[in-house]
PDB file of C-alpha atoms in Angstrom:
ATOM      1  CA  GLN A  12      90.668-165.361 -21.311  1.00 95.00           C
ATOM      2  CA  VAL A  13      87.388-163.829 -22.404  1.00 96.00           C
ATOM      3  CA  GLN A  14      85.751-166.026 -24.983  1.00 97.00           C
ATOM      4  CA  VAL A  15      82.488-167.275 -26.386  1.00 98.00           C
ATOM      5  CA  VAL A  16      82.023-170.565 -28.211  1.00 98.00           C
ATOM      6  CA  GLU A  17      79.077-171.406 -30.444  1.00 98.00           C
ATOM      7  CA  SER A  18      77.689-174.833 -31.210  1.00 98.00           C
ATOM      8  CA  GLY A  19      74.658-176.444 -32.743  1.00 98.00           C
ATOM      9  CA  GLY A  20      74.999-175.558 -36.400  1.00 97.00           C
ATOM     10  CA  GLY A  21      74.486-178.055 -39.183  1.00 97.00           C
ATOM     11  CA  LEU A  22      72.389-179.039 -42.165  1.00 98.00           C
ATOM     12  CA  VAL A  23      68.634-178.621 -41.834  1.00 98.00           C
ATOM     13  CA  LYS A  24      65.805-178.928 -44.337  1.00 98.00           C
ATOM     14  CA  PRO A  25      63.671-175.953 -45.329  1.00 97.00           C
ATOM     15  CA  GLY A  26      60.894-175.479 -42.792  1.00 97.00           C
ATOM     16  CA  GLY A  27      62.934-177.161 -40.093  1.00 97.00           C
ATOM     17  CA  SER A  28      64.169-175.902 -36.741  1.00 98.00           C
ATOM     18  CA  LEU A  29      67.526-175.619 -35.057  1.00 98.00           C
ATOM     19  CA  ARG A  30      68.798-174.378 -31.714  1.00 98.00           C
ATOM     20  CA  LEU A  31      72.185-172.738 -31.474  1.00 98.00           C
ATOM     21  CA  SER A  32      74.078-172.469 -28.206  1.00 98.00           C
ATOM     22  CA  CYS A  33      76.831-170.154 -27.069  1.00 98.00           C
ATOM     23  CA  THR A  34      78.849-170.739 -23.920  1.00 98.00           C
ATOM     24  CA  ALA A  35      80.889-167.946 -22.397  1.00 98.00           C
ATOM     25  CA  SER A  36      83.907-167.956 -20.139  1.00 97.00           C
ATOM     26  CA  GLY A  37      86.426-165.552 -18.660  1.00 97.00           C
ATOM     27  CA  PHE A  38      83.993-162.791 -17.678  1.00 97.00           C
ATOM     28  CA  ALA A  39      80.941-162.113 -15.507  1.00 97.00           C
ATOM     29  CA  PHE A  40      78.375-163.413 -17.964  1.00 97.00           C
ATOM     30  CA  GLY A  41      75.386-162.140 -16.011  1.00 96.00           C
ATOM     31  CA  ASP A  42      76.621-158.551 -16.312  1.00 95.00           C
ATOM     32  CA  TYR A  43      76.478-158.362 -20.109  1.00 96.00           C
ATOM     33  CA  TYR A  44      74.019-158.213 -22.931  1.00 96.00           C
ATOM     34  CA  MET A  45      74.690-160.943 -25.503  1.00 97.00           C
ATOM     35  CA  SER A  46      73.959-160.995 -29.216  1.00 97.00           C
ATOM     36  CA  TRP A  47      73.755-163.133 -32.333  1.00 98.00           C
ATOM     37  CA  ILE A  48      75.004-161.879 -35.690  1.00 98.00           C
ATOM     38  CA  ARG A  49      75.022-163.817 -38.942  1.00 98.00           C
ATOM     39  CA  GLN A  50      76.932-163.697 -42.202  1.00 98.00           C
ATOM     40  CA  ALA A  51      75.665-165.355 -45.362  1.00 98.00           C
ATOM     41  CA  PRO A  52      78.341-166.795 -47.673  1.00 97.00           C
ATOM     42  CA  GLY A  53      80.253-163.963 -49.325  1.00 96.00           C
ATOM     43  CA  LYS A  54      78.035-161.326 -47.733  1.00 97.00           C
ATOM     44  CA  GLY A  55      78.263-158.751 -44.969  1.00 98.00           C
ATOM     45  CA  LEU A  56      77.318-158.880 -41.318  1.00 98.00           C
ATOM     46  CA  GLU A  57      73.654-158.925 -40.291  1.00 97.00           C
ATOM     47  CA  TRP A  58      72.535-158.446 -36.714  1.00 97.00           C
ATOM     48  CA  VAL A  59      70.014-161.082 -35.625  1.00 97.00           C
ATOM     49  CA  ALA A  60      69.096-160.542 -31.972  1.00 96.00           C
ATOM     50  CA  SER A  61      70.282-159.327 -28.579  1.00 95.00           C
ATOM     51  CA  ILE A  62      69.268-160.086 -25.012  1.00 96.00           C
ATOM     52  CA  SER A  63      69.809-158.065 -21.873  1.00 94.00           C
ATOM     53  CA  SER A  64      71.921-159.248 -18.968  1.00 93.00           C
ATOM     54  CA  SER A  65      68.941-160.516 -16.983  1.00 91.00           C
ATOM     55  CA  GLY A  66      67.105-161.762 -20.050  1.00 87.00           C
ATOM     56  CA  ASN A  67      64.084-159.519 -19.608  1.00 89.00           C
ATOM     57  CA  ILE A  68      64.809-157.295 -22.618  1.00 87.00           C
ATOM     58  CA  LEU A  69      64.948-158.767 -26.102  1.00 88.00           C
ATOM     59  CA  TYR A  70      65.808-157.021 -29.338  1.00 87.00           C
ATOM     60  CA  ASP A  71      65.538-158.691 -32.712  1.00 87.00           C
ATOM     61  CA  ALA A  72      65.709-157.839 -36.371  1.00 89.00           C
ATOM     62  CA  ASP A  73      62.319-157.049 -37.887  1.00 87.00           C
ATOM     63  CA  SER A  74      62.836-159.476 -40.756  1.00 86.00           C
ATOM     64  CA  LEU A  75      63.374-162.412 -38.403  1.00 88.00           C
ATOM     65  CA  ARG A  76      60.767-161.703 -35.764  1.00 81.00           C
ATOM     66  CA  GLY A  77      58.457-164.610 -35.151  1.00 85.00           C
ATOM     67  CA  ARG A  78      60.932-167.187 -36.444  1.00 94.00           C
ATOM     68  CA  PHE A  79      64.036-166.576 -34.318  1.00 95.00           C
ATOM     69  CA  THR A  80      64.056-166.282 -30.513  1.00 95.00           C
ATOM     70  CA  VAL A  81      66.996-165.479 -28.274  1.00 96.00           C
ATOM     71  CA  SER A  82      67.196-166.658 -24.656  1.00 97.00           C
ATOM     72  CA  ARG A  83      69.828-167.134 -21.977  1.00 97.00           C
ATOM     73  CA  ASP A  84      70.627-169.157 -18.871  1.00 97.00           C
ATOM     74  CA  ASN A  85      72.939-167.192 -16.610  1.00 97.00           C
ATOM     75  CA  ALA A  86      73.482-170.217 -14.375  1.00 97.00           C
ATOM     76  CA  LYS A  87      75.009-171.997 -17.370  1.00 98.00           C
ATOM     77  CA  ASN A  88      76.809-168.958 -18.834  1.00 98.00           C
ATOM     78  CA  SER A  89      74.940-169.644 -22.035  1.00 98.00           C
ATOM     79  CA  VAL A  90      72.842-167.873 -24.626  1.00 98.00           C
ATOM     80  CA  TYR A  91      70.687-169.596 -27.213  1.00 98.00           C
ATOM     81  CA  LEU A  92      69.100-168.886 -30.579  1.00 98.00           C
ATOM     82  CA  GLN A  93      66.020-170.925 -31.414  1.00 97.00           C
ATOM     83  CA  MET A  94      65.384-170.845 -35.155  1.00 97.00           C
ATOM     84  CA  SER A  95      62.240-172.164 -36.791  1.00 97.00           C
ATOM     85  CA  SER A  96      60.629-172.203 -40.244  1.00 96.00           C
ATOM     86  CA  LEU A  97      64.112-172.057 -41.696  1.00 97.00           C
ATOM     87  CA  ARG A  98      64.606-170.950 -45.278  1.00 96.00           C
ATOM     88  CA  ALA A  99      67.461-171.259 -47.739  1.00 97.00           C
ATOM     89  CA  GLU A 100      68.265-167.580 -47.192  1.00 96.00           C
ATOM     90  CA  ASP A 101      68.966-168.300 -43.516  1.00 97.00           C
ATOM     91  CA  THR A 102      72.082-170.191 -44.589  1.00 98.00           C
ATOM     92  CA  ALA A 103      74.939-168.388 -42.873  1.00 98.00           C
ATOM     93  CA  VAL A 104      77.646-168.497 -40.260  1.00 98.00           C
ATOM     94  CA  TYR A 105      76.051-167.506 -36.979  1.00 98.00           C
ATOM     95  CA  TYR A 106      78.236-165.648 -34.511  1.00 98.00           C
ATOM     96  CA  CYS A 107      77.681-165.107 -30.826  1.00 98.00           C
ATOM     97  CA  ALA A 108      79.173-161.992 -29.259  1.00 98.00           C
ATOM     98  CA  ARG A 109      79.407-160.361 -25.884  1.00 98.00           C
ATOM     99  CA  THR A 110      77.701-156.988 -26.117  1.00 94.00           C
ATOM    100  CA  PRO A 111      79.216-154.335 -23.849  1.00 91.00           C
ATOM    101  CA  SER A 112      77.491-151.008 -23.532  1.00 86.00           C
ATOM    102  CA  ILE A 113      77.848-147.518 -22.155  1.00 82.00           C
ATOM    103  CA  ALA A 114      74.822-146.962 -19.925  1.00 81.00           C
ATOM    104  CA  ALA A 115      72.754-148.968 -22.409  1.00 78.00           C
ATOM    105  CA  LYS A 116      72.943-146.027 -24.832  1.00 82.00           C
ATOM    106  CA  THR A 117      75.366-147.645 -27.218  1.00 88.00           C
ATOM    107  CA  PHE A 118      76.391-151.244 -27.694  1.00 92.00           C
ATOM    108  CA  TRP A 119      79.190-153.020 -29.491  1.00 96.00           C
ATOM    109  CA  PHE A 120      80.288-156.622 -30.009  1.00 98.00           C
ATOM    110  CA  ASP A 121      83.430-157.962 -28.369  1.00 96.00           C
ATOM    111  CA  PRO A 122      84.597-160.655 -28.465  1.00 97.00           C
ATOM    112  CA  TRP A 123      82.998-162.757 -31.188  1.00 98.00           C
ATOM    113  CA  GLY A 124      82.982-166.523 -31.258  1.00 98.00           C
ATOM    114  CA  GLN A 125      84.382-168.479 -34.158  1.00 98.00           C
ATOM    115  CA  GLY A 126      80.899-168.973 -35.572  1.00 98.00           C
ATOM    116  CA  THR A 127      78.766-171.985 -36.372  1.00 98.00           C
ATOM    117  CA  LEU A 128      77.554-172.733 -39.901  1.00 98.00           C
ATOM    118  CA  VAL A 129      73.878-173.288 -40.531  1.00 98.00           C
ATOM    119  CA  THR A 130      72.971-174.692 -43.946  1.00 98.00           C
ATOM    120  CA  VAL A 131      69.330-174.838 -44.975  1.00 98.00           C
ATOM    121  CA  SER A 132      68.927-177.163 -47.906  1.00 97.00           C
ATOM    122  CA  SER A 133      66.850-180.122 -49.012  1.00 96.00           C
TER     123      SER A 133
ATOM    124  CA  SER B  28      65.479-147.534 -40.888  1.00 89.00           C
ATOM    125  CA  TYR B  29      68.954-146.130 -40.313  1.00 94.00           C
ATOM    126  CA  VAL B  30      71.371-146.822 -43.161  1.00 96.00           C
ATOM    127  CA  LEU B  31      75.167-146.832 -43.126  1.00 98.00           C
ATOM    128  CA  THR B  32      77.214-146.493 -46.303  1.00 98.00           C
ATOM    129  CA  GLN B  33      80.812-147.546 -46.934  1.00 98.00           C
ATOM    130  CA  PRO B  34      82.971-147.598 -50.065  1.00 98.00           C
ATOM    131  CA  PRO B  35      83.255-151.162 -51.383  1.00 98.00           C
ATOM    132  CA  SER B  36      87.022-151.054 -51.543  1.00 98.00           C
ATOM    133  CA  VAL B  37      90.089-149.072 -50.553  1.00 98.00           C
ATOM    134  CA  SER B  38      93.620-149.717 -51.782  1.00 97.00           C
ATOM    135  CA  VAL B  39      96.725-148.539 -49.985  1.00 97.00           C
ATOM    136  CA  ALA B  40     100.472-149.064 -50.264  1.00 97.00           C
ATOM    137  CA  PRO B  41     102.403-150.487 -47.325  1.00 97.00           C
ATOM    138  CA  GLY B  42     103.505-147.800 -44.908  1.00 97.00           C
ATOM    139  CA  GLN B  43     100.871-145.366 -46.079  1.00 97.00           C
ATOM    140  CA  THR B  44      97.619-144.299 -44.412  1.00 98.00           C
ATOM    141  CA  ALA B  45      94.228-145.843 -45.190  1.00 98.00           C
ATOM    142  CA  SER B  46      91.016-143.956 -44.508  1.00 98.00           C
ATOM    143  CA  ILE B  47      87.744-145.894 -44.495  1.00 98.00           C
ATOM    144  CA  THR B  48      84.581-143.854 -44.320  1.00 98.00           C
ATOM    145  CA  CYS B  49      81.178-144.732 -42.903  1.00 98.00           C
ATOM    146  CA  GLY B  50      78.324-142.440 -43.811  1.00 98.00           C
ATOM    147  CA  GLY B  51      74.959-141.957 -42.172  1.00 97.00           C
ATOM    148  CA  ASN B  52      72.449-139.230 -41.412  1.00 96.00           C
ATOM    149  CA  ASN B  53      73.901-137.193 -38.525  1.00 96.00           C
ATOM    150  CA  ILE B  54      76.123-140.146 -37.647  1.00 96.00           C
ATOM    151  CA  GLY B  55      78.194-137.849 -35.460  1.00 96.00           C
ATOM    152  CA  SER B  56      75.382-137.935 -32.904  1.00 95.00           C
ATOM    153  CA  LYS B  57      75.778-141.684 -32.540  1.00 94.00           C
ATOM    154  CA  SER B  58      78.523-143.832 -31.106  1.00 95.00           C
ATOM    155  CA  LEU B  59      80.327-145.657 -33.905  1.00 96.00           C
ATOM    156  CA  HIS B  60      82.205-148.950 -33.757  1.00 98.00           C
ATOM    157  CA  TRP B  61      84.566-150.636 -36.239  1.00 98.00           C
ATOM    158  CA  TYR B  62      85.393-154.298 -36.876  1.00 98.00           C
ATOM    159  CA  GLN B  63      88.129-156.006 -38.863  1.00 98.00           C
ATOM    160  CA  GLN B  64      87.421-159.346 -40.496  1.00 98.00           C
ATOM    161  CA  LYS B  65      90.155-161.340 -42.179  1.00 98.00           C
ATOM    162  CA  PRO B  66      89.243-164.173 -44.581  1.00 96.00           C
ATOM    163  CA  GLY B  67      87.881-167.222 -42.799  1.00 95.00           C
ATOM    164  CA  GLN B  68      87.968-165.542 -39.395  1.00 97.00           C
ATOM    165  CA  ALA B  69      85.478-163.969 -37.036  1.00 98.00           C
ATOM    166  CA  PRO B  70      85.274-160.179 -36.844  1.00 98.00           C
ATOM    167  CA  VAL B  71      87.452-158.380 -34.322  1.00 98.00           C
ATOM    168  CA  LEU B  72      86.608-155.060 -32.686  1.00 98.00           C
ATOM    169  CA  VAL B  73      89.269-152.472 -33.545  1.00 98.00           C
ATOM    170  CA  VAL B  74      87.617-149.200 -32.472  1.00 98.00           C
ATOM    171  CA  TYR B  75      84.607-148.562 -30.232  1.00 97.00           C
ATOM    172  CA  ASP B  76      82.740-145.452 -29.162  1.00 95.00           C
ATOM    173  CA  ASP B  77      84.088-143.511 -32.158  1.00 96.00           C
ATOM    174  CA  SER B  78      87.760-143.471 -31.188  1.00 96.00           C
ATOM    175  CA  ASP B  79      88.588-145.848 -28.333  1.00 96.00           C
ATOM    176  CA  ARG B  80      90.761-148.880 -28.927  1.00 97.00           C
ATOM    177  CA  PRO B  81      90.328-152.236 -27.186  1.00 96.00           C
ATOM    178  CA  SER B  82      93.378-153.616 -25.472  1.00 95.00           C
ATOM    179  CA  GLY B  83      95.686-155.318 -27.916  1.00 95.00           C
ATOM    180  CA  ILE B  84      94.738-153.167 -30.901  1.00 97.00           C
ATOM    181  CA  PRO B  85      97.732-151.178 -32.197  1.00 97.00           C
ATOM    182  CA  ASP B  86      97.604-147.402 -31.952  1.00 96.00           C
ATOM    183  CA  ARG B  87      97.945-147.354 -35.735  1.00 98.00           C
ATOM    184  CA  PHE B  88      94.155-147.725 -35.693  1.00 98.00           C
ATOM    185  CA  SER B  89      92.119-144.640 -34.839  1.00 98.00           C
ATOM    186  CA  GLY B  90      88.663-143.252 -35.485  1.00 98.00           C
ATOM    187  CA  THR B  91      86.799-139.991 -35.890  1.00 97.00           C
ATOM    188  CA  ASN B  92      83.097-139.244 -36.086  1.00 97.00           C
ATOM    189  CA  SER B  93      81.462-135.947 -36.959  1.00 97.00           C
ATOM    190  CA  GLY B  94      78.550-134.693 -39.006  1.00 97.00           C
ATOM    191  CA  ASP B  95      77.460-137.304 -41.510  1.00 97.00           C
ATOM    192  CA  THR B  96      80.757-139.201 -41.726  1.00 98.00           C
ATOM    193  CA  ALA B  97      82.810-141.422 -39.465  1.00 98.00           C
ATOM    194  CA  THR B  98      86.306-142.500 -40.473  1.00 98.00           C
ATOM    195  CA  LEU B  99      88.569-145.373 -39.510  1.00 98.00           C
ATOM    196  CA  ILE B 100      92.206-144.409 -40.045  1.00 98.00           C
ATOM    197  CA  ILE B 101      94.935-147.007 -40.326  1.00 98.00           C
ATOM    198  CA  ARG B 102      98.417-145.502 -40.234  1.00 98.00           C
ATOM    199  CA  ARG B 103     101.604-147.202 -41.382  1.00 98.00           C
ATOM    200  CA  VAL B 104      99.573-149.884 -43.132  1.00 98.00           C
ATOM    201  CA  GLU B 105     100.957-153.422 -43.052  1.00 97.00           C
ATOM    202  CA  ALA B 106     100.193-156.434 -45.198  1.00 97.00           C
ATOM    203  CA  GLY B 107      98.405-157.968 -42.213  1.00 97.00           C
ATOM    204  CA  ASP B 108      95.841-155.145 -42.240  1.00 98.00           C
ATOM    205  CA  GLU B 109      94.332-156.500 -45.437  1.00 98.00           C
ATOM    206  CA  ALA B 110      90.761-157.377 -44.455  1.00 98.00           C
ATOM    207  CA  ASP B 111      87.130-156.350 -44.614  1.00 98.00           C
ATOM    208  CA  TYR B 112      86.170-153.516 -42.288  1.00 98.00           C
ATOM    209  CA  TYR B 113      82.630-152.936 -41.004  1.00 98.00           C
ATOM    210  CA  CYS B 114      81.151-149.989 -39.135  1.00 98.00           C
ATOM    211  CA  GLN B 115      78.256-150.446 -36.713  1.00 98.00           C
ATOM    212  CA  VAL B 116      75.899-148.284 -34.673  1.00 96.00           C
ATOM    213  CA  TRP B 117      73.067-148.809 -32.218  1.00 94.00           C
ATOM    214  CA  ASP B 118      69.941-147.193 -33.596  1.00 92.00           C
ATOM    215  CA  SER B 119      68.138-146.283 -30.380  1.00 90.00           C
ATOM    216  CA  SER B 120      65.076-145.035 -32.249  1.00 91.00           C
ATOM    217  CA  ARG B 121      64.310-148.598 -33.343  1.00 91.00           C
ATOM    218  CA  ASP B 122      66.358-150.617 -30.811  1.00 91.00           C
ATOM    219  CA  HIS B 123      68.324-152.146 -33.658  1.00 93.00           C
ATOM    220  CA  HIS B 124      71.982-152.687 -34.383  1.00 96.00           C
ATOM    221  CA  VAL B 125      73.011-151.570 -37.865  1.00 97.00           C
ATOM    222  CA  PHE B 126      76.108-152.627 -39.800  1.00 98.00           C
ATOM    223  CA  GLY B 127      77.599-150.914 -42.792  1.00 98.00           C
ATOM    224  CA  PRO B 128      78.047-153.026 -45.948  1.00 98.00           C
ATOM    225  CA  GLY B 129      81.780-153.362 -45.385  1.00 98.00           C
ATOM    226  CA  THR B 130      84.950-152.097 -47.085  1.00 98.00           C
ATOM    227  CA  LYS B 131      87.596-154.398 -48.453  1.00 98.00           C
ATOM    228  CA  VAL B 132      91.057-152.985 -47.778  1.00 98.00           C
ATOM    229  CA  THR B 133      93.738-154.157 -50.185  1.00 98.00           C
ATOM    230  CA  VAL B 134      97.398-153.593 -49.425  1.00 97.00           C
ATOM    231  CA  LEU B 135      99.207-153.109 -52.709  1.00 95.00           C
TER     232      LEU B 135
END
């Protein structure tokens, strides 16, 4: 079945770095945009970044630009989120999601992975 | 930046109809998507492109989008529909995805 599975979360100190991975299966990975979305404890959903099917187009949230970078390896059916200069407010569950579109004019997220928890604390 | 608004909570009795609104400036000109998130679980897409349902989503779930308001309608509400619901759009003017703040649906 179509699924995505995240990994790489954990406890990291403020100012530290972490790389999240997401491995997809059950669909033609190279045909889809992919995205990362996060959810702080008890809060709503916040879009983090998206990457086009070939990896040549990147979109990211203004507030995270310069610290978070999305990339992908279509040969490995994987997408990554490199996070640096982490802060306490980056503590959240990070979700990976396939990002279908209609002619690249609208995008949605389906399916989502189960999420990986990133905790930034000293 | 584009802003979506949702009521914090909606309460509904079993078997009745729940309507969850998502407001935004001329939101009817955008394609609107809805997600259901139950406690401790990942979000699930329930409606995309205003009114289409993914496979496996019951036809009790439907959506409309016009003017400044989009609405997710849940008919014949069941206890299992109790969850947080989020709306989402793609803001092409800024190449950003935008989520609404979420609505907690309580089944009485």
